Amino acid sequence: QVQLVESGGGLVQPGGSLRLSCVSSGFIFSSYGMSWYRQAPGKERELVGYISSTGGFTNYADSVKGRFTISRDNAKNTVYLQMNSLKSEDTAMYYCKRGSSDYWGQGTQVTVSS
């Protein structure tokens, strides 16, 4: 079965950094692009960024460009989201998603507050 497990969230001050991880199982990880999404209270879920199956292509929402970096380690079946220069508006539940599918992880909470 397809499983995606996010981790690495927590409480961080504005300007700080966090690295989120999404460990995958139940499919050939290296064959799929992966996405990070987030959802803040009262808001729609939004795409944060995407990384292709090989890691050769990434794209990001305008709100996180220059601050967030998606990477992957196919040997570890893991995709990462490095978040730097965090702002209060980055506070959300962050989710990992497999390619063009409806497979999601349970999410990890990121709270940016002083």
mmCIF file of N, CA and C in Angstrom, residues 63-100:
data_model
loop_
_atom_site.group_PDB
_atom_site.id
_atom_site.type_symbol
_atom_site.label_atom_id
_atom_site.label_comp_id
_atom_site.label_asym_id
_atom_site.label_seq_id
_atom_site.Cartn_x
_atom_site.Cartn_y
_atom_site.Cartn_z
ATOM 1 N N SER A 63 5.051 32.671 -3.260
ATOM 2 C CA SER A 63 5.188 33.080 -1.870
ATOM 3 C C SER A 63 6.398 32.466 -1.164
ATOM 4 N N VAL A 64 6.948 31.391 -1.729
ATOM 5 C CA VAL A 64 8.070 30.718 -1.072
ATOM 6 C C VAL A 64 9.336 30.708 -1.909
ATOM 7 N N LYS A 65 9.278 31.219 -3.120
ATOM 8 C CA LYS A 65 10.457 31.239 -3.980
ATOM 9 C C LYS A 65 11.618 31.966 -3.312
ATOM 10 N N GLY A 66 12.774 31.362 -3.399
ATOM 11 C CA GLY A 66 13.962 31.937 -2.800
ATOM 12 C C GLY A 66 14.153 31.585 -1.346
ATOM 13 N N ARG A 67 13.128 31.033 -0.715
ATOM 14 C CA ARG A 67 13.206 30.670 0.696
ATOM 15 C C ARG A 67 13.121 29.161 0.923
ATOM 16 N N PHE A 68 12.325 28.483 0.112
ATOM 17 C CA PHE A 68 12.113 27.045 0.267
ATOM 18 C C PHE A 68 12.827 26.294 -0.845
ATOM 19 N N THR A 69 13.311 25.106 -0.528
ATOM 20 C CA THR A 69 13.967 24.253 -1.506
ATOM 21 C C THR A 69 13.475 22.824 -1.352
ATOM 22 N N ILE A 70 12.999 22.252 -2.436
ATOM 23 C CA ILE A 70 12.607 20.844 -2.451
ATOM 24 C C ILE A 70 13.758 20.012 -2.989
ATOM 25 N N SER A 71 14.015 18.899 -2.344
ATOM 26 C CA SER A 71 15.019 17.965 -2.818
ATOM 27 C C SER A 71 14.526 16.549 -2.560
ATOM 28 N N ARG A 72 15.229 15.589 -3.103
ATOM 29 C CA ARG A 72 14.841 14.200 -2.858
ATOM 30 C C ARG A 72 16.055 13.298 -2.852
ATOM 31 N N ASP A 73 15.913 12.199 -2.141
ATOM 32 C CA ASP A 73 16.924 11.157 -2.100
ATOM 33 C C ASP A 73 16.215 9.868 -2.464
ATOM 34 N N ASN A 74 16.332 9.482 -3.715
ATOM 35 C CA ASN A 74 15.594 8.312 -4.178
ATOM 36 C C ASN A 74 16.063 7.019 -3.519
ATOM 37 N N ALA A 75 17.306 6.981 -3.081
ATOM 38 C CA ALA A 75 17.801 5.805 -2.378
ATOM 39 C C ALA A 75 17.127 5.629 -1.025
ATOM 40 N N LYS A 76 16.633 6.726 -0.454
ATOM 41 C CA LYS A 76 15.963 6.687 0.836
ATOM 42 C C LYS A 76 14.448 6.841 0.723
ATOM 43 N N ASN A 77 13.934 6.903 -0.498
ATOM 44 C CA ASN A 77 12.502 7.087 -0.731
ATOM 45 C C ASN A 77 11.958 8.300 0.016
ATOM 46 N N THR A 78 12.717 9.366 0.000
ATOM 47 C CA THR A 78 12.391 10.533 0.810
ATOM 48 C C THR A 78 12.470 11.810 -0.006
ATOM 49 N N VAL A 79 11.484 12.664 0.194
ATOM 50 C CA VAL A 79 11.504 14.004 -0.365
ATOM 51 C C VAL A 79 11.556 14.994 0.793
ATOM 52 N N TYR A 80 12.300 16.077 0.607
ATOM 53 C CA TYR A 80 12.529 17.054 1.650
ATOM 54 C C TYR A 80 11.997 18.420 1.245
ATOM 55 N N LEU A 81 11.662 19.191 2.243
ATOM 56 C CA LEU A 81 11.341 20.597 2.046
ATOM 57 C C LEU A 81 12.152 21.399 3.045
ATOM 58 N N GLN A 82 13.190 22.055 2.551
ATOM 59 C CA GLN A 82 14.000 22.936 3.383
ATOM 60 C C GLN A 82 13.360 24.313 3.379
ATOM 61 N N MET A 83 13.014 24.805 4.551
ATOM 62 C CA MET A 83 12.332 26.078 4.691
ATOM 63 C C MET A 83 13.219 27.034 5.465
ATOM 64 N N ASN A 84 13.613 28.106 4.818
ATOM 65 C CA ASN A 84 14.444 29.132 5.433
ATOM 66 C C ASN A 84 13.691 30.449 5.485
ATOM 67 N N SER A 85 14.188 31.357 6.294
ATOM 68 C CA SER A 85 13.599 32.691 6.420
ATOM 69 C C SER A 85 12.101 32.611 6.631
ATOM 70 N N LEU A 86 11.703 31.777 7.555
ATOM 71 C CA LEU A 86 10.282 31.523 7.760
ATOM 72 C C LEU A 86 9.545 32.759 8.268
ATOM 73 N N LYS A 87 8.320 32.881 7.801
ATOM 74 C CA LYS A 87 7.438 33.981 8.163
ATOM 75 C C LYS A 87 6.201 33.426 8.849
ATOM 76 N N SER A 88 5.517 34.286 9.569
ATOM 77 C CA SER A 88 4.304 33.854 10.256
ATOM 78 C C SER A 88 3.273 33.299 9.277
ATOM 79 N N GLU A 89 3.233 33.848 8.072
ATOM 80 C CA GLU A 89 2.279 33.381 7.084
ATOM 81 C C GLU A 89 2.602 32.001 6.520
ATOM 82 N N ASP A 90 3.762 31.446 6.884
ATOM 83 C CA ASP A 90 4.089 30.079 6.512
ATOM 84 C C ASP A 90 3.455 29.060 7.452
ATOM 85 N N THR A 91 2.849 29.525 8.518
ATOM 86 C CA THR A 91 2.207 28.633 9.471
ATOM 87 C C THR A 91 1.096 27.851 8.786
ATOM 88 N N ALA A 92 1.182 26.538 8.843
ATOM 89 C CA ALA A 92 0.217 25.675 8.165
ATOM 90 C C ALA A 92 0.537 24.230 8.476
ATOM 91 N N MET A 93 -0.390 23.368 8.110
ATOM 92 C CA MET A 93 -0.112 21.947 8.061
ATOM 93 C C MET A 93 0.481 21.652 6.691
ATOM 94 N N TYR A 94 1.605 20.962 6.672
ATOM 95 C CA TYR A 94 2.302 20.665 5.433
ATOM 96 C C TYR A 94 2.125 19.202 5.072
ATOM 97 N N TYR A 95 1.795 18.967 3.810
ATOM 98 C CA TYR A 95 1.490 17.636 3.319
ATOM 99 C C TYR A 95 2.360 17.269 2.134
ATOM 100 N N CYS A 96 2.665 16.010 2.044
ATOM 101 C CA CYS A 96 3.378 15.431 0.917
ATOM 102 C C CYS A 96 2.369 14.720 0.016
ATOM 103 N N LYS A 97 2.539 14.839 -1.286
ATOM 104 C CA LYS A 97 1.631 14.224 -2.239
ATOM 105 C C LYS A 97 2.409 13.559 -3.360
ATOM 106 N N ARG A 98 1.961 12.396 -3.776
ATOM 107 C CA ARG A 98 2.589 11.685 -4.873
ATOM 108 C C ARG A 98 2.058 12.164 -6.205
ATOM 109 N N GLY A 99 2.929 12.709 -7.016
ATOM 110 C CA GLY A 99 2.658 13.062 -8.405
ATOM 111 C C GLY A 99 1.258 13.548 -8.692
ATOM 112 N N SER A 100 0.693 13.019 -9.754
ATOM 113 C CA SER A 100 -0.668 13.346 -10.154
ATOM 114 C C SER A 100 -1.630 12.287 -9.632
#
